[in-house]
XYZ file of C-alpha atoms in Angstrom:
783
model
C 131.656 142.740 83.316
C 132.661 145.727 85.403
C 132.125 147.523 88.713
C 132.495 151.127 89.783
C 132.693 152.696 93.240
C 130.688 155.876 93.763
C 131.455 158.282 96.657
C 128.691 158.668 99.202
C 128.700 162.447 98.572
C 128.750 162.118 94.749
C 127.248 164.985 92.799
C 124.858 164.641 89.871
C 127.713 165.202 87.417
C 129.721 162.405 88.949
C 126.742 160.050 88.785
C 126.037 161.050 85.168
C 129.623 160.229 84.180
C 129.280 156.747 85.660
C 125.900 156.153 84.022
C 127.087 157.349 80.600
C 129.958 154.868 80.714
C 127.554 152.057 81.611
C 125.216 153.089 78.820
C 127.996 152.640 76.268
C 128.591 149.040 77.318
C 126.723 146.093 75.752
C 125.417 144.809 79.082
C 122.023 145.963 80.324
C 121.974 144.299 83.777
C 123.074 146.437 86.747
C 123.371 145.566 90.450
C 123.162 148.549 92.815
C 124.673 148.354 96.322
C 124.282 151.779 97.977
C 122.937 153.548 100.997
C 119.323 154.555 100.704
C 120.080 158.287 100.457
C 122.516 157.881 97.540
C 120.351 155.216 95.821
C 117.420 157.627 95.485
C 119.634 160.234 93.825
C 121.257 157.574 91.589
C 117.954 156.276 90.189
C 116.707 159.817 89.494
C 119.729 160.469 87.306
C 119.361 157.045 85.600
C 115.784 157.869 84.627
C 116.813 161.245 83.233
C 119.391 159.519 81.002
C 116.810 157.045 79.677
C 118.278 154.033 81.464
C 115.091 153.115 83.336
C 113.371 152.174 80.067
C 112.641 148.926 78.245
C 115.617 146.580 77.830
C 117.314 147.472 81.141
C 117.417 145.304 84.271
C 118.093 146.843 87.709
C 118.675 144.776 90.846
C 119.446 146.384 94.202
C 120.532 144.998 97.540
C 118.614 145.467 100.785
C 119.850 149.052 101.103
C 116.915 149.954 98.851
C 114.334 147.334 99.822
C 114.477 147.967 103.572
C 114.054 151.749 103.447
C 111.235 152.079 100.961
C 109.348 154.291 103.414
C 112.156 156.852 103.373
C 112.015 157.619 99.637
C 110.056 160.504 98.220
C 107.329 159.934 95.591
C 109.683 161.245 92.930
C 112.390 158.752 93.891
C 109.907 155.864 94.007
C 108.656 156.818 90.553
C 112.233 156.661 89.252
C 112.669 153.151 90.680
C 109.752 151.556 88.807
C 110.686 147.986 87.810
C 113.635 147.653 90.197
C 113.999 144.266 91.940
C 115.319 144.428 95.494
C 115.699 142.384 98.666
C 114.728 142.915 102.292
C 114.897 140.652 105.335
C 111.666 138.792 105.919
C 109.823 139.400 109.212
C 106.822 137.238 109.939
C 103.821 139.261 111.077
C 103.098 137.600 114.427
C 100.954 138.864 117.294
C 104.086 140.003 119.078
C 105.143 142.082 116.056
C 101.670 143.632 115.764
C 101.643 144.513 119.458
C 105.085 146.079 119.242
C 104.112 148.073 116.135
C 101.013 149.448 117.879
C 102.958 150.466 121.012
C 105.759 151.951 118.885
C 103.411 154.156 116.868
C 101.546 155.210 120.002
C 104.806 156.269 121.657
C 105.795 158.247 118.536
C 102.454 160.065 118.479
C 102.813 160.862 122.166
C 106.312 162.274 121.753
C 105.715 163.854 118.308
C 102.136 165.035 118.453
C 102.717 167.484 115.583
C 103.569 164.680 113.073
C 100.904 164.123 110.437
C 101.920 160.593 109.529
C 103.545 157.901 111.625
C 105.277 155.131 109.613
C 105.281 151.453 110.440
C 108.461 150.261 112.181
C 111.071 148.862 109.774
C 113.139 145.733 110.172
C 116.045 147.866 111.391
C 113.971 148.945 114.383
C 113.103 145.298 115.047
C 116.811 144.436 114.965
C 117.586 147.325 117.341
C 114.960 146.129 119.809
C 116.213 142.501 119.602
C 119.818 143.676 120.060
C 118.945 145.659 123.191
C 117.101 142.647 124.563
C 120.085 140.365 123.792
C 122.521 142.679 125.641
C 120.230 142.880 128.646
C 119.817 139.120 128.753
C 123.555 138.588 128.347
C 124.351 141.062 131.165
C 121.936 139.283 133.443
C 123.344 135.862 132.527
C 126.953 137.036 133.022
C 126.179 138.709 136.341
C 127.359 142.154 135.263
C 126.108 144.688 137.829
C 128.326 147.713 137.132
C 130.670 148.961 134.439
C 133.819 148.561 136.616
C 136.413 150.280 134.424
C 140.087 149.885 135.247
C 142.485 152.849 134.884
C 145.536 152.011 132.750
C 148.859 151.928 134.599
C 150.866 154.388 132.523
C 153.279 157.065 133.716
C 152.184 159.560 131.117
C 149.128 159.432 128.855
C 149.954 160.446 125.321
C 146.376 160.973 124.143
C 142.927 161.321 125.636
C 142.172 157.793 124.429
C 144.973 156.468 126.563
C 143.328 157.958 129.629
C 140.145 155.915 129.140
C 139.644 152.968 131.357
C 139.231 149.361 130.281
C 136.094 147.457 131.251
C 136.799 144.568 133.530
C 133.601 142.754 132.468
C 133.779 143.464 128.688
C 135.084 140.047 127.613
C 132.564 138.241 129.783
C 129.702 140.340 128.425
C 130.831 139.843 124.823
C 130.935 136.039 125.174
C 127.523 136.086 126.789
C 126.047 138.099 123.905
C 127.563 135.759 121.315
C 126.009 132.772 123.077
C 122.583 134.348 123.493
C 119.757 132.785 121.465
C 116.035 133.600 121.652
C 112.963 134.267 119.512
C 112.897 137.996 118.795
C 110.656 140.280 116.817
C 112.615 139.817 113.556
C 112.855 136.069 114.051
C 115.323 133.862 115.840
C 118.220 135.882 117.257
C 121.453 133.941 116.687
C 124.965 135.212 115.989
C 127.486 133.185 113.939
C 130.979 134.689 113.748
C 129.461 137.909 115.049
C 126.884 138.108 112.221
C 123.119 137.907 112.674
C 121.679 134.890 110.819
C 118.515 135.793 108.924
C 115.930 133.071 108.266
C 114.887 134.371 104.838
C 114.983 137.284 102.425
C 111.961 138.708 100.692
C 112.298 139.483 96.947
C 110.282 142.596 96.073
C 109.456 144.369 92.819
C 108.958 148.145 93.102
C 105.690 148.910 91.343
C 103.452 151.954 91.841
C 103.902 153.531 95.265
C 105.377 150.521 97.005
C 106.989 147.111 96.724
C 105.259 143.901 95.681
C 106.553 140.565 96.986
C 107.478 138.237 94.109
C 109.296 135.488 96.031
C 111.588 134.477 98.856
C 115.155 133.285 99.296
C 116.302 130.975 102.066
C 119.835 129.642 102.599
C 118.733 126.026 102.663
C 116.294 126.004 99.704
C 117.117 129.020 97.520
C 114.441 130.903 95.575
C 110.749 129.995 95.864
C 107.447 131.741 95.334
C 106.447 131.324 98.985
C 107.775 129.739 102.174
C 105.827 126.495 101.808
C 107.865 123.344 101.298
C 106.262 122.414 97.975
C 106.186 125.841 96.352
C 107.568 126.521 92.885
C 111.291 127.281 92.676
C 110.737 130.417 90.609
C 109.704 134.003 91.156
C 106.327 135.443 90.342
C 105.845 137.682 87.304
C 108.152 140.694 87.461
C 107.421 144.036 85.810
C 110.776 145.294 84.522
C 111.531 148.943 83.682
C 109.427 150.068 80.748
C 107.034 147.139 81.378
C 108.106 145.029 78.332
C 106.050 142.039 77.282
C 109.019 139.659 77.388
C 111.849 139.311 79.838
C 114.726 141.612 78.786
C 117.725 139.915 77.210
C 120.054 141.981 79.401
C 122.451 142.548 76.528
C 122.476 144.792 73.506
C 124.209 144.112 70.238
C 125.270 147.615 69.280
C 125.333 150.034 72.235
C 125.066 153.652 71.112
C 124.609 152.450 67.504
C 128.194 151.233 67.017
C 128.671 148.503 64.406
C 129.933 145.097 65.426
C 133.471 144.366 64.288
C 133.305 141.011 62.434
C 136.732 139.569 61.656
C 137.060 137.236 58.655
C 140.114 135.129 57.681
C 142.291 135.993 54.712
C 142.724 132.775 52.685
C 144.995 131.900 49.773
C 143.002 128.827 48.818
C 139.508 127.373 49.075
C 138.074 130.853 48.650
C 134.628 129.342 48.190
C 134.249 129.669 51.971
C 135.654 133.193 52.450
C 137.082 135.421 49.706
C 138.395 138.776 50.903
C 139.112 140.075 47.399
C 141.103 143.114 46.386
C 140.784 146.682 47.599
C 138.460 148.696 45.380
C 138.915 152.313 44.304
C 136.766 153.418 47.220
C 139.063 151.685 49.687
C 136.600 148.906 50.534
C 136.957 145.170 50.032
C 134.353 142.958 48.426
C 134.146 140.130 50.978
C 132.166 137.132 49.690
C 131.918 133.381 50.214
C 129.735 130.631 51.557
C 130.326 131.545 55.230
C 129.582 135.208 54.508
C 126.280 134.419 52.779
C 125.213 132.134 55.625
C 126.032 134.783 58.256
C 124.184 137.489 56.340
C 121.119 135.273 56.015
C 121.226 134.410 59.708
C 121.439 138.064 60.731
C 118.342 138.794 58.634
C 116.384 136.164 60.556
C 117.182 137.570 64.018
C 114.261 139.224 65.847
C 116.237 142.462 66.223
C 118.422 144.496 63.829
C 122.190 144.022 64.025
C 124.688 146.453 62.484
C 128.071 144.969 61.644
C 131.004 145.343 59.305
C 133.536 142.779 58.008
C 137.196 143.317 58.816
C 139.804 141.050 57.168
C 142.370 139.468 59.487
C 145.664 139.086 57.578
C 147.452 136.582 59.853
C 144.802 133.866 59.713
C 146.748 131.785 57.158
C 149.417 131.052 59.773
C 147.012 129.861 62.438
C 143.314 130.207 63.083
C 144.070 130.267 66.814
C 145.204 133.874 66.460
C 141.980 134.728 64.667
C 139.847 133.198 67.432
C 141.868 134.983 70.131
C 140.860 138.344 68.628
C 137.433 137.852 70.226
C 138.905 136.766 73.532
C 141.155 139.865 73.587
C 138.117 142.084 72.746
C 139.718 143.199 69.470
C 136.786 141.743 67.536
C 133.124 141.223 68.393
C 132.512 138.229 66.106
C 134.588 135.908 63.893
C 132.934 134.594 60.717
C 134.602 132.029 58.471
C 135.601 128.408 58.151
C 136.477 128.142 61.852
C 136.156 124.633 63.283
C 134.574 124.128 66.702
C 137.096 122.503 69.069
C 137.192 121.956 72.819
C 140.305 124.111 73.296
C 138.737 127.054 71.493
C 135.457 126.754 73.389
C 137.364 127.248 76.645
C 138.033 130.859 75.591
C 135.044 131.796 73.384
C 131.518 130.652 72.575
C 130.522 128.996 69.291
C 127.156 128.808 67.627
C 125.842 125.474 66.435
C 127.713 124.208 63.319
C 126.454 125.137 59.869
C 128.545 122.596 57.878
C 129.375 118.915 57.955
C 131.752 117.688 60.639
C 134.849 115.506 60.598
C 138.162 115.218 58.772
C 139.599 112.390 56.719
C 142.319 111.334 54.268
C 142.570 112.070 50.537
C 144.735 109.827 48.322
C 145.347 109.218 44.648
C 143.906 106.170 42.917
C 145.568 103.888 40.396
C 144.267 101.409 37.873
C 143.906 97.871 39.133
C 145.928 95.848 36.625
C 146.076 92.671 38.686
C 144.841 89.514 36.916
C 144.597 87.066 39.761
C 143.785 83.513 38.771
C 141.665 83.229 41.918
C 139.444 86.224 41.277
C 136.458 83.927 40.871
C 136.603 83.305 44.640
C 136.382 86.987 45.587
C 132.650 87.643 44.978
C 131.752 85.566 48.048
C 133.252 85.862 51.487
C 134.776 82.834 53.192
C 131.797 82.456 55.491
C 129.394 82.425 52.553
C 131.478 79.841 50.676
C 131.504 77.542 53.718
C 127.789 78.039 54.370
C 126.952 77.251 50.737
C 129.053 74.068 50.818
C 127.405 72.918 54.038
C 123.897 73.479 52.699
C 124.729 71.768 49.388
C 125.800 68.644 51.262
C 122.907 68.855 53.702
C 120.316 69.193 50.942
C 121.795 66.250 49.001
C 121.806 64.150 52.157
C 118.163 64.946 52.947
C 117.058 64.031 49.405
C 119.055 60.774 49.529
C 117.546 59.790 52.898
C 114.012 60.310 51.608
C 114.541 58.627 48.225
C 116.877 55.736 49.152
C 114.227 53.109 49.975
C 111.791 53.937 47.193
C 113.919 55.130 44.270
C 116.344 52.757 42.449
C 118.322 55.754 41.143
C 119.406 56.484 44.695
C 120.649 52.944 45.346
C 123.847 51.115 44.549
C 127.187 50.588 46.199
C 128.119 52.797 49.140
C 130.545 54.808 46.994
C 127.913 55.293 44.336
C 125.417 56.540 46.898
C 128.007 58.796 48.533
C 128.849 60.362 45.194
C 125.193 60.747 44.334
C 124.611 62.859 47.462
C 127.150 65.443 46.270
C 126.362 65.143 42.593
C 122.634 65.697 42.970
C 122.933 68.827 45.135
C 125.686 70.450 43.069
C 123.970 69.629 39.769
C 121.226 72.053 40.825
C 123.689 74.900 40.251
C 123.124 74.550 36.504
C 119.769 72.793 36.879
C 121.199 69.624 35.255
C 119.909 67.054 37.749
C 118.230 64.147 35.851
C 117.294 61.900 38.745
C 113.570 61.394 39.011
C 112.209 62.010 42.497
C 109.459 59.754 43.789
C 108.576 61.386 47.137
C 106.692 64.632 47.499
C 108.831 65.430 50.539
C 112.057 65.416 48.543
C 110.389 67.315 45.716
C 109.418 70.098 48.112
C 112.972 70.223 49.475
C 114.388 70.524 45.961
C 111.893 73.246 44.982
C 113.009 75.476 47.870
C 116.678 74.651 47.291
C 116.499 75.469 43.567
C 115.008 78.849 44.485
C 117.945 79.525 46.831
C 120.452 78.383 44.234
C 118.874 80.655 41.617
C 119.327 83.748 43.814
C 122.811 82.709 44.938
C 124.117 82.095 41.416
C 122.550 85.292 40.085
C 124.172 87.365 42.838
C 127.515 85.644 42.312
C 127.391 86.362 38.584
C 126.524 90.012 39.125
C 129.292 90.501 41.706
C 131.934 88.797 39.583
C 130.891 90.845 36.566
C 131.243 94.028 38.606
C 134.736 93.028 39.713
C 135.872 92.264 36.180
C 134.379 95.337 34.500
C 133.646 98.180 36.965
C 136.237 97.951 39.698
C 139.233 99.325 37.793
C 140.551 101.880 40.326
C 142.199 101.242 43.684
C 143.540 103.734 46.250
C 147.290 103.847 46.638
C 146.875 103.544 50.423
C 143.907 103.008 52.724
C 145.370 103.188 56.233
C 147.190 106.058 57.970
C 149.236 103.571 60.001
C 150.626 102.173 56.768
C 151.815 105.672 55.854
C 153.603 105.988 59.209
C 155.198 102.553 58.848
C 156.504 103.305 55.359
C 157.724 106.779 56.310
C 155.624 108.565 53.684
C 155.097 112.330 53.580
C 151.584 113.651 54.137
C 150.001 117.051 53.507
C 147.573 119.361 55.300
C 146.022 122.785 54.822
C 147.920 125.697 56.333
C 146.363 127.151 59.458
C 144.342 124.019 60.202
C 143.770 122.746 63.706
C 144.606 119.133 62.779
C 148.357 119.754 62.506
C 149.077 118.772 66.150
C 146.754 115.797 65.773
C 148.800 114.541 62.815
C 151.969 114.846 64.887
C 150.382 112.690 67.580
C 149.629 110.056 64.928
C 153.384 109.698 64.338
C 154.097 111.773 61.216
C 156.222 114.336 63.092
C 158.638 115.900 60.552
C 157.083 114.270 57.469
C 154.379 116.873 56.919
C 153.985 119.520 54.219
C 151.439 122.347 54.196
C 149.420 123.543 51.202
C 146.772 126.184 50.673
C 144.925 125.491 47.383
C 143.211 122.587 45.672
C 145.671 122.792 42.766
C 148.552 122.304 45.176
C 146.747 119.266 46.608
C 146.462 117.684 43.159
C 150.063 118.460 42.231
C 151.444 117.031 45.487
C 149.411 113.828 45.217
C 150.369 113.299 41.576
C 154.090 113.615 42.376
C 154.019 111.204 45.272
C 156.020 111.156 48.457
C 159.265 110.108 46.768
C 159.255 112.992 44.247
C 158.690 115.957 46.534
C 154.952 115.470 46.937
C 152.882 113.551 49.454
C 151.183 110.178 49.647
C 148.012 111.539 51.290
C 146.297 114.793 52.246
C 144.529 115.171 55.594
C 141.832 117.834 55.740
C 138.262 118.496 56.823
C 135.351 117.004 54.917
C 134.049 120.300 53.385
C 137.454 121.035 51.839
C 137.855 117.486 50.528
C 134.423 117.631 48.896
C 135.346 120.865 47.127
C 138.559 119.263 45.889
C 136.747 116.154 44.614
C 134.163 118.343 42.860
C 136.999 119.957 40.878
C 139.096 116.818 40.345
C 136.630 114.060 39.578
C 139.095 111.426 38.400
C 142.238 110.110 39.996
C 141.541 110.883 43.664
C 139.334 109.527 46.403
C 138.597 109.958 50.107
C 139.404 106.832 52.138
C 139.951 105.739 55.697
C 137.991 106.582 58.828
C 136.305 109.941 59.382
C 137.648 111.600 62.522
C 134.827 113.445 64.287
C 134.693 117.203 64.850
C 131.808 119.653 65.278
C 132.063 121.446 61.930
C 132.278 125.203 61.293
C 130.657 127.717 63.635
C 130.564 131.476 64.272
C 132.690 132.802 67.167
C 131.238 135.115 69.838
C 132.527 136.402 73.193
C 132.151 134.168 76.226
C 128.654 134.523 77.649
C 127.233 136.427 74.694
C 123.419 136.121 74.570
C 123.587 136.314 70.773
C 124.884 132.716 70.634
C 121.476 131.231 71.402
C 119.670 133.537 68.967
C 122.134 132.906 66.141
C 122.054 129.122 66.750
C 118.269 129.093 66.476
C 118.512 131.149 63.274
C 121.044 128.651 61.834
C 118.708 125.775 62.645
C 115.800 127.581 60.973
C 117.956 128.269 57.924
C 119.073 124.622 57.707
C 115.464 123.426 57.710
C 114.564 125.653 54.753
C 115.665 125.828 51.140
C 117.928 128.872 51.387
C 120.887 126.906 52.712
C 120.705 124.524 49.742
C 120.679 127.453 47.319
C 123.733 128.955 49.005
C 125.593 125.640 48.813
C 124.736 125.262 45.141
C 125.921 128.812 44.469
C 129.399 128.216 45.888
C 129.955 124.461 45.588
C 127.938 123.655 42.484
C 125.506 120.809 41.912
C 126.414 117.979 44.303
C 125.539 115.371 41.648
C 127.637 116.874 38.852
C 130.782 114.938 39.784
C 130.391 111.604 41.516
C 133.051 110.541 43.973
C 135.231 107.632 43.076
C 134.701 106.097 46.468
C 131.781 104.106 45.125
C 134.132 102.282 42.768
C 136.678 101.547 45.452
C 136.336 98.906 48.088
C 135.078 95.399 48.355
C 131.911 94.213 46.657
C 132.004 90.804 48.323
C 128.751 89.146 49.232
C 128.579 88.089 52.864
C 126.644 85.368 54.640
C 124.477 88.009 56.311
C 123.079 88.993 52.909
C 121.695 85.461 52.361
C 121.008 84.484 55.954
C 117.254 84.543 55.413
C 117.436 82.225 52.388
C 119.638 79.704 54.180
C 117.317 79.839 57.164
C 114.297 79.015 54.967
C 115.916 76.096 53.147
C 117.414 74.776 56.391
C 114.062 74.823 58.165
C 112.241 73.227 55.202
C 114.839 70.458 54.709
C 114.961 69.679 58.426
C 111.163 69.573 58.641
C 110.837 67.231 55.646
C 113.578 64.963 57.033
C 111.868 64.853 60.417
C 108.491 64.054 58.845
C 110.038 61.228 56.817
C 111.833 59.683 59.805
C 108.729 59.833 61.971
C 106.685 58.204 59.208
C 109.362 55.538 58.614
C 109.747 54.511 62.250
C 106.023 54.473 62.817
C 105.190 52.507 59.651
C 107.993 49.965 60.120
C 107.745 49.572 63.874
C 106.692 45.911 63.714
C 109.502 44.895 61.366
C 112.019 46.881 63.437
C 110.983 45.093 66.621
C 111.261 41.707 64.940
C 114.709 42.552 63.574
C 115.879 43.750 66.979
C 114.779 40.480 68.597
C 116.688 38.377 66.036
C 119.989 40.242 66.483
C 122.805 39.734 69.006
C 124.931 42.058 71.129
C 124.025 44.950 73.371
C 120.474 46.331 73.051
C 121.616 49.711 71.706
C 123.987 48.233 69.179
C 121.437 45.597 68.164
C 118.729 48.217 67.688
C 121.019 50.478 65.622
C 122.189 47.603 63.400
C 118.613 46.410 62.887
C 117.359 49.876 61.964
C 120.173 50.502 59.521
C 119.796 47.103 57.853
C 116.060 47.557 57.577
C 116.411 51.084 56.209
C 118.876 49.896 53.545
C 116.297 47.473 52.087
C 113.941 48.462 49.346
C 110.461 49.469 50.322
C 108.516 46.726 48.445
C 105.280 48.413 49.422
C 106.307 51.443 47.409
C 104.642 51.797 43.972
C 108.137 51.920 42.452
C 109.015 48.332 43.398
C 105.483 46.913 43.509
C 105.191 45.635 39.921
C 107.471 44.235 37.206
C 107.143 43.028 33.604
C 106.997 39.276 32.686
C 108.973 39.796 29.506
C 111.704 41.509 31.471
C 111.880 38.471 33.759
C 112.095 36.027 30.876
C 114.655 38.031 28.921
C 116.663 38.954 32.000
C 116.216 42.619 31.123
C 115.333 45.457 33.477
C 111.789 46.579 34.186
C 110.157 49.476 32.578
C 110.598 52.682 34.480
C 107.009 53.870 34.740
C 105.504 54.082 38.213
C 102.173 52.214 38.616
C 98.994 54.233 38.507
C 96.952 55.359 41.508
C 94.537 52.338 41.133
C 97.121 49.556 40.562
C 97.175 47.240 43.561
C 98.935 44.028 44.490
C 95.592 42.683 45.594
C 93.656 43.033 42.302
C 96.522 42.160 39.998
C 95.983 45.319 37.976
C 98.110 45.822 34.880
C 100.586 48.667 34.817
C 101.839 50.314 31.675
C 105.416 49.658 32.752
C 107.488 48.444 35.680
C 110.783 49.259 37.299
C 113.795 47.050 37.055
C 113.767 43.768 38.984
C 114.455 44.173 42.663
C 117.267 42.218 44.183
C 114.797 40.028 46.130
C 113.211 38.847 42.825
C 116.543 37.783 41.335
C 117.874 35.602 44.041
C 117.867 38.174 46.814
C 114.168 37.867 47.498
C 113.074 37.351 51.052
C 112.228 33.701 51.896
C 108.997 34.920 53.387
C 107.618 35.962 49.969
C 106.305 33.988 46.937
C 106.002 34.895 43.260
C 102.842 34.397 41.240
C 102.692 34.703 37.484
C 100.439 33.824 34.625
C 101.037 33.790 30.964
C 97.889 33.712 28.886
C 99.412 32.572 25.564
C 101.086 29.516 27.198
C 98.198 28.601 29.487
C 100.364 28.676 32.556
C 98.663 29.451 35.840
C 99.907 29.529 39.402
C 99.858 26.126 41.157
C 97.083 25.590 43.586
C 96.825 23.855 46.881
C 99.910 23.011 48.820
C 102.436 23.003 45.899
C 105.775 23.977 47.370
C 106.961 27.458 46.603
C 110.288 26.143 45.231
C 108.548 24.020 42.607
C 106.482 27.039 41.590
C 109.579 29.150 41.215
C 111.373 26.429 39.209
C 108.315 25.996 37.057
C 108.219 29.775 36.537
C 111.834 29.872 35.455
C 111.450 26.822 33.177
C 108.321 28.118 31.497
C 109.930 31.478 31.045
C 112.854 29.856 29.293
C 110.635 27.757 27.053
C 108.563 30.706 26.072
C 111.392 32.066 23.985
C 110.231 35.204 22.283
C 106.628 34.936 23.318
C 105.194 38.244 24.622
C 103.776 38.392 28.152
C 100.259 39.644 28.521
C 100.019 40.137 32.294
C 102.159 41.633 35.004
C 103.432 39.274 37.732
C 103.364 40.499 41.308
C 105.561 39.486 44.171
C 103.848 39.921 47.477
C 105.032 38.955 50.940
C 103.264 36.036 52.517
């Protein structure tokens, strides 16, 4: 945030002035870059002012870490908790040998000294530098200084009289190119600077410094110099030895209250209401945003002192209100401030505490249209087509199964074609009268009737809803339609969506409003009468409006995404994370719901009209499962029938194929179709007939023979179906008819009596019988 230069000969008063100014700032992290002599004095004064206590963070450069042996016990005690750096020197055998010889030389030359310190890294650098110069001089071949006297007529200063070394450039280049392994590590100069292999991070604790990590140019911070070590520092004891890592930032330095700016609104005061000035000169600032902020501040782990300050120019633009924090004229902004990308470039927002997005509000009108085709609207086009296809498919499957065994599914081609459609569609009102003979077709119809029941019930419910409930329609549903028609639109003053509306094409056809009453008045007038056709605003404001005006208005169109309302803090403020966590905790509890109910009322007290607007059409996706079931069942029954038919009639099909003419494929297809079109005489339906019906030329009884009636035992059936075509002249020449009539004593001819004589005799006897009643059923069986 700031930096201050301190003179090397600064007095205690000068240092106190600097420290007092730092103490009044919110930051609690300080970086010290000083010589060792001034650093000791600086930390003593900081401790006296209480700045080496809990909550403060002090980091120093290597000016402190290298010269730890030079500080007095009092200065070291003042530095407790300071984190510093010093160049890392690996303790090799060469370093140990040098340290022993260095201390021995010091004792020899200073025999009166009580304590001889270990050599510091500066002494190692000095030794390596002397070695580098000696090696460079030897490599460059420098044997003598060889100074040249300047050629000047008169020397102006003593400096001008000095000579210039003739070997200086050569020696300098040799030193820069010298590389070797020295005491402090590899000696190598880049751009004249010594390249250090690593720095040691130390924490001043007790009487010395404890190593907490290392820093290397190629890998950064690590706990040790191993390749796989953790990329963090070891535990650091900060000033005051706190349990947790200091936040490095204080909310109210020196006890000053935070200045919290709030917007001054003319409408929608449920969010922020500044109120009037009281007799004491204070304002009663209330609202939803205020209650949420107060509750959040209570949940913070530390006390925060703040005061609300109204900002009068917020109605013109909220951008000015947000810039108060950026210009350091306010510490926090609380209100209905929307989080946007442009604003976040200048300040920091907490996580949102309201819904996000903005949409369009329009008036609704009664739907007086009486379309003659409204009965088609309950179902979508895809569902109508799917229903028609499955009606036809189901009728076709039933006809295929019943055609050979059921006389009600026979007749001329047009009759059979009509029956396919009639049977399936008659299931809509369950009026189908055709008797089904096959269990396969019965199963198909059972499933289909179940589908039809659900489909018709849903259609009836949807049509009823359209005719009785759906009475209101929005005047417009698309913003592009408003642009095309040149309609005026409205927005709330000071909102951030004004430039977005201009980009959508409204340009000069926009009017600003501030209250919900103005919204209602403008929408009721309409665009042609000085009002607007639609209002664009954020979702929280629209919900407040709809809670006050239940009838006549609705929210339509897409919801354009934003991040909702948030609290504004300075860039980099550590309070943002704490306040965001407190907002999340508040949202998960019941307090936030109580605050919303206090300012916005019961959310269920006024239902939005949006539920009554829009399409209630039923789509194919809603009935996809039903159509899938009936399709699978019908296809399976059809497949079972065809497999059974081809397998049971394989001999007759082969014989018919052999008797035909033409190509094999065409002959096979014609034979199969002709054979399929014939009645199945082995079916119980066509297996028996009544003698009286034959004599009178009437149709057979319609009862199907019982389980134990057989063409082999001549069993009597209670009734018979009408006469098959083969028995009335269309009978196959490969079959004969046997009959008996007990009251006339007629019996079938025996022996080798021709079949034609038997048939003529049967017809003649039947005619002579007159009104006599038959007593036995005649059977026609293939020979």
